[in-house]
Amino acid sequence: MDRPNILVVGSMNMDLYVEGANWIPKYGESVPCGHYGYATGGKGSNQAIAASKQGANVTMVGRVGADEYGRALQEALRKEGICADYVTADPDHQTGLALMLLNEDGRYVSYCAMGGNDYIGEEDVKRALEGGSFDMVVMQLEMPLETVYRTYELAREKGIPVFLDAGPAKSIPLERLKGLYILSPNEAETAAMTGIYPDTEEHARQAAQWLYEQAEPQYVILKLGSRGALLYDGKTAEVIPCFRVKAVDSTAAGDTFGAALAIRLCKGDEIHDAIRFAHAAAGICVSRLGAQVSIPREEEVFEFLKKEGITVE
Ligand code: ATP
Ligand code: RIB
């Protein structure tokens, strides 16, 4: 498939990031930090931008406020050639805002004011699904859970495979998501859903198996930060290491990983090759500051892989 058609359903946030947040304060304590800035983000729109940069035709479903941040987020999508016709500027709610507190290792803690994201509904998704034809639906959990379930059910009725990036961390019943194509949580999300923190390969395998039994996807893929990813297909579990990079800011790394993986699978890659490509895309993202601005294009990922001695057809 040359340019897959992808529907991304999910959150759009303005990110306010603060660097040098090297410890997590107690109540009443204030941590002196370094530089700060604003970046367009949100798990949904990061995935949309990443999918488009990897060579997909992307349509986004989301909700922002009728405000300056909402306009900036819509503009970022349009600039990237993404169809934003199903992004509603909602006059009754603010645009989502994520406060991203980054430490020296490029990792973050974050607070997210959900704003319009909390009002993405089934009708928004229905309109988009009726307005186009899609090879895959990509979504996450930064929206109402009922919308996550309904998106899956509506896509399934049309025979469209669904990729669920299970962030942010929530403990959710997986019953209504049985038959997903891919379920992909990070470490904290895995722990929230399964009660097993994937700190060792054995714990990661146990958690993946638990998720597989609950949701019966084709693949469970755990994102394990600098340790790479664990792939489980119902029979075998395998850790696929990522690339060594100097980590600056991991914001959007997971979103980039998921979107790149989804697009490579649509383009016909075998699963291991798709994961390696996704690791390269996410590794580049981790080595730069910011959310969407740090996501590489397909050509840059090919270059990166070439330098690592890996050729992609
Ligand atoms: P995010 O920080 O965007 O929320 P996440 O927590 O969902 O990401 P992670 O497991 O942190 O997901 O990272 C996703 C992918 O990013 C990894 O599978 C890996 O490919 C890449 N990655 C993350 N951290 C590093 C690192 N320190 N070095 C190299 N690659 C990394
Ligand atoms: O996954 C990273 C994203 O999570 C950030 O861009 C922030 O908006 C939060 O939603």
XYZ file of C-alpha atoms and ligand atoms in Angstrom:
354
model
C 0.000 0.000 0.000
C 1.591 3.260 -1.091
C -0.086 5.908 1.077
C -2.420 4.300 3.611
C -5.525 6.191 4.744
C -5.483 6.543 8.494
C -8.113 7.856 10.885
C -6.688 9.134 14.169
C -9.187 9.699 16.972
C -7.987 11.442 20.090
C -6.548 14.286 22.083
C -5.096 17.615 21.027
C -3.222 19.613 23.678
C -1.044 22.649 23.885
C 2.034 21.509 25.847
C 3.741 23.877 28.258
C 7.096 22.260 28.927
C 9.549 23.158 31.641
C 13.113 21.852 31.537
C 15.236 20.997 34.565
C 12.400 19.615 36.694
C 14.825 17.222 38.315
C 12.768 16.144 41.279
C 9.084 15.778 41.994
C 8.051 18.290 44.689
C 6.000 17.613 47.790
C 2.915 19.775 48.403
C 4.011 23.299 49.298
C 7.457 22.824 47.733
C 8.608 24.668 44.630
C 11.347 23.383 42.289
C 13.493 25.988 40.480
C 13.650 24.982 36.811
C 15.265 26.124 33.579
C 13.926 27.065 30.179
C 10.235 26.699 29.281
C 8.283 26.810 26.050
C 5.061 25.898 24.288
C 4.680 23.104 21.754
C 1.667 21.680 19.954
C 1.023 18.201 21.322
C -1.594 15.813 22.648
C -1.361 12.079 22.094
C -3.909 12.098 19.259
C -2.489 14.963 17.255
C 1.083 13.722 17.845
C 0.041 10.384 16.355
C -1.639 12.160 13.436
C 1.472 14.237 12.688
C 3.723 11.192 13.056
C 1.522 9.111 10.737
C 1.507 11.851 8.123
C 5.289 12.289 8.363
C 5.668 8.554 7.730
C 3.736 8.854 4.462
C 0.050 8.327 5.299
C -3.054 10.300 4.320
C -4.396 11.259 7.725
C -7.797 12.405 8.974
C -8.103 13.571 12.582
C -11.103 13.501 14.912
C -10.725 15.750 17.956
C -12.072 18.686 19.970
C -10.308 21.905 20.861
C -11.584 25.153 22.365
C -12.501 28.126 20.171
C -9.304 29.812 21.391
C -5.736 30.632 20.380
C -4.278 27.232 21.366
C -7.051 25.417 19.515
C -6.337 27.423 16.369
C -2.594 26.707 16.654
C -3.272 22.976 16.973
C -5.596 22.932 13.956
C -3.089 24.947 11.968
C -0.308 22.471 12.839
C -2.440 19.650 11.405
C -3.332 21.569 8.242
C 0.293 22.586 7.690
C 1.158 18.915 7.705
C -1.570 18.185 5.107
C -3.830 16.397 7.614
C -7.603 16.610 7.140
C -8.908 18.543 10.163
C -12.540 18.677 8.962
C -13.603 16.531 11.918
C -11.801 18.605 14.539
C -14.457 20.673 16.308
C -13.645 24.073 17.801
C -15.951 23.877 20.807
C -16.919 27.332 22.205
C -17.981 25.822 25.557
C -14.640 24.308 26.539
C -10.963 25.197 26.657
C -8.299 23.564 24.543
C -6.529 20.760 26.432
C -3.287 21.835 28.091
C -0.505 19.527 29.233
C 2.101 20.705 31.693
C 5.197 18.677 30.843
C 7.914 18.700 33.523
C 11.131 17.368 31.991
C 14.131 16.060 33.890
C 17.757 15.816 32.756
C 17.267 12.317 31.340
C 14.566 13.549 28.989
C 11.798 11.869 30.992
C 8.757 13.739 32.227
C 5.880 13.881 34.638
C 2.846 15.680 33.358
C -0.473 17.182 34.371
C -3.115 17.407 31.706
C -6.170 19.703 31.756
C -8.405 17.759 29.388
C -10.601 20.640 28.128
C -12.391 19.772 24.878
C -10.774 16.313 24.714
C -13.228 15.178 27.377
C -16.115 15.839 24.981
C -14.984 13.851 21.928
C -18.044 11.707 21.266
C -19.314 8.860 19.175
C -21.016 11.269 16.738
C -17.671 12.923 15.933
C -16.212 9.531 15.064
C -19.267 8.401 13.076
C -19.142 11.475 10.848
C -15.492 10.876 10.011
C -15.964 7.159 9.363
C -18.877 7.934 7.047
C -16.884 10.658 5.280
C -13.998 8.502 4.079
C -12.561 5.032 3.742
C -9.742 4.003 6.043
C -7.106 1.295 6.195
C -6.563 1.638 9.931
C -7.884 3.528 12.960
C -5.305 4.700 15.484
C -6.370 5.924 18.923
C -5.359 6.273 22.573
C -7.116 6.764 25.899
C -6.879 10.571 26.282
C -10.636 10.927 25.661
C -13.835 9.504 27.201
C -13.642 5.734 27.612
C -17.073 5.260 26.026
C -15.747 7.003 22.882
C -12.777 4.613 22.844
C -15.155 1.644 22.987
C -17.560 3.055 20.392
C -14.710 3.966 18.034
C -13.535 0.378 18.192
C -17.041 -1.009 17.661
C -17.773 1.317 14.723
C -14.440 0.524 13.063
C -14.950 -3.207 13.583
C -18.373 -3.026 11.897
C -16.556 -1.671 8.852
C -13.764 -4.249 9.094
C -11.097 -1.612 9.840
C -8.200 -2.775 12.053
C -7.696 -0.687 15.210
C -4.389 0.206 16.853
C -4.785 1.259 20.491
C -1.938 3.055 22.204
C -3.049 2.598 25.806
C -1.925 5.985 27.171
C -2.326 7.712 29.550
C -2.185 5.115 32.327
C -5.654 3.892 33.299
C -7.109 0.672 34.577
C -9.829 -0.092 32.042
C -12.029 -3.102 31.333
C -10.817 -4.659 28.072
C -13.916 -6.777 27.385
C -15.338 -4.383 24.784
C -11.992 -4.150 22.986
C -11.690 -7.855 22.200
C -10.265 -8.350 18.722
C -8.153 -5.181 18.479
C -5.351 -5.351 15.963
C -2.647 -4.019 18.297
C -2.697 -3.090 21.979
C 0.378 -1.082 22.939
C 0.889 0.340 26.444
C 4.089 1.804 27.940
C 5.487 0.622 31.286
C 3.215 2.703 33.541
C 0.166 1.918 31.394
C 0.977 -1.790 31.514
C 1.168 -1.639 35.312
C -2.122 0.298 35.545
C -3.971 -2.235 33.394
C -2.442 -5.477 34.625
C -1.120 -4.771 38.135
C 2.270 -6.093 36.903
C 5.100 -3.568 36.497
C 7.179 -4.776 33.518
C 10.557 -4.109 35.167
C 12.038 -7.473 34.114
C 11.596 -9.435 30.908
C 9.662 -12.091 32.796
C 7.259 -9.517 34.309
C 6.830 -7.909 30.891
C 5.997 -11.290 29.381
C 3.474 -12.043 32.152
C 1.801 -8.659 31.680
C 1.691 -9.062 27.884
C 0.142 -12.506 28.238
C -2.499 -11.138 30.632
C -3.366 -8.345 28.187
C -3.483 -10.801 25.311
C -5.932 -13.029 27.159
C -8.181 -10.081 28.026
C -8.253 -8.213 24.700
C -7.371 -11.002 22.249
C -5.519 -8.678 19.857
C -3.280 -9.868 17.073
C -0.282 -8.418 18.919
C 0.468 -6.925 22.301
C 3.458 -4.594 22.039
C 4.784 -3.189 25.320
C 6.839 -0.009 25.016
C 9.700 -0.312 27.481
C 11.438 3.075 27.098
C 15.216 2.729 26.623
C 14.866 -1.097 26.841
C 12.924 -1.184 23.565
C 9.661 -3.101 23.116
C 8.241 -6.513 23.927
C 6.269 -8.204 21.168
C 3.774 -10.920 22.133
C 1.684 -12.750 19.555
C -0.113 -15.188 21.824
C 2.677 -17.755 21.626
C 6.072 -16.124 21.873
C 7.338 -13.058 23.662
C 10.389 -11.290 22.358
C 12.168 -8.098 23.373
C 13.210 -5.999 20.390
C 15.822 -3.493 21.572
C 15.722 0.133 20.474
C 18.600 2.288 19.237
C 21.089 4.106 21.450
C 20.528 7.855 21.306
C 21.200 10.761 23.640
C 17.816 11.258 25.295
C 16.738 14.909 25.504
C 12.949 14.728 25.769
C 10.817 11.615 25.453
C 7.603 13.624 24.822
C 5.776 12.110 21.811
C 8.246 9.197 21.545
C 5.508 6.702 22.339
C 3.076 8.420 19.952
C 5.719 8.393 17.215
C 6.526 4.741 17.889
C 2.859 3.715 17.602
C 2.082 5.763 14.514
C 5.259 4.710 12.682
C 4.538 1.083 13.515
C 0.959 1.337 12.277
C 2.019 2.959 8.998
C 4.810 0.474 8.305
C 2.395 -2.413 8.873
C -0.085 -0.795 6.466
C 2.757 -0.461 3.966
C 3.325 -4.216 4.196
C 6.292 -4.548 6.591
C 6.683 -7.708 8.592
C 6.094 -7.018 12.315
C 9.770 -7.127 13.437
C 10.824 -4.781 10.632
C 7.953 -2.438 11.496
C 9.039 -2.356 15.161
C 12.652 -1.621 14.187
C 11.477 1.245 11.980
C 9.274 2.542 14.809
C 12.243 2.368 17.229
C 14.300 4.463 14.827
C 11.531 7.066 14.451
C 10.976 7.195 18.228
C 14.733 7.303 18.909
C 15.110 10.395 16.719
C 12.124 11.953 18.513
C 13.678 11.283 21.952
C 16.886 13.019 20.903
C 15.062 16.348 20.358
C 13.047 18.778 22.461
C 9.264 19.164 22.122
C 6.345 17.074 20.951
C 5.334 17.409 17.267
C 8.408 19.406 16.233
C 10.631 16.499 17.257
C 8.904 13.867 15.071
C 11.041 12.870 12.064
C 9.903 12.318 8.488
C 10.141 8.931 6.767
C 13.276 9.917 4.770
C 15.096 10.874 7.947
C 14.211 7.534 9.524
C 15.549 5.720 6.435
C 18.801 7.710 6.741
C 19.068 6.854 10.438
C 18.517 3.153 9.729
C 21.077 3.241 6.913
C 23.678 4.644 9.319
C 22.818 1.748 11.646
C 23.474 -0.647 8.755
C 19.793 -1.486 8.168
C 18.286 -1.077 4.689
C 14.538 -0.752 4.263
C 12.811 -1.565 0.977
P 6.156 9.042 25.815
O 7.389 9.486 26.539
O 5.928 9.671 24.515
O 4.931 9.039 26.711
P 5.907 6.244 26.076
O 6.111 6.276 27.559
O 4.563 5.973 25.551
O 6.479 7.551 25.444
P 8.359 4.800 25.831
O 8.361 3.383 26.190
O 8.997 5.751 26.772
O 6.867 5.176 25.443
O 9.107 5.014 24.452
C 8.579 4.606 23.214
C 9.715 4.276 22.295
O 10.613 5.397 22.224
C 10.585 3.115 22.747
O 10.019 1.882 22.390
C 11.873 3.431 22.016
O 11.760 3.087 20.657
C 11.946 4.940 22.095
N 12.716 5.393 23.279
C 12.213 5.829 24.456
N 13.212 6.168 25.307
C 14.357 5.951 24.624
C 15.761 6.114 24.934
N 16.181 6.584 26.124
N 16.661 5.803 23.979
C 16.283 5.353 22.756
N 14.989 5.179 22.404
C 14.044 5.464 23.321
O 2.347 11.534 24.637
C 2.807 12.849 24.822
C 1.633 13.779 24.963
O 0.916 13.435 26.125
C 2.025 15.220 25.130
O 2.171 15.902 23.908
C 0.927 15.777 26.031
O 0.058 16.612 25.377
C 0.227 14.553 26.622
O -1.043 14.443 26.136
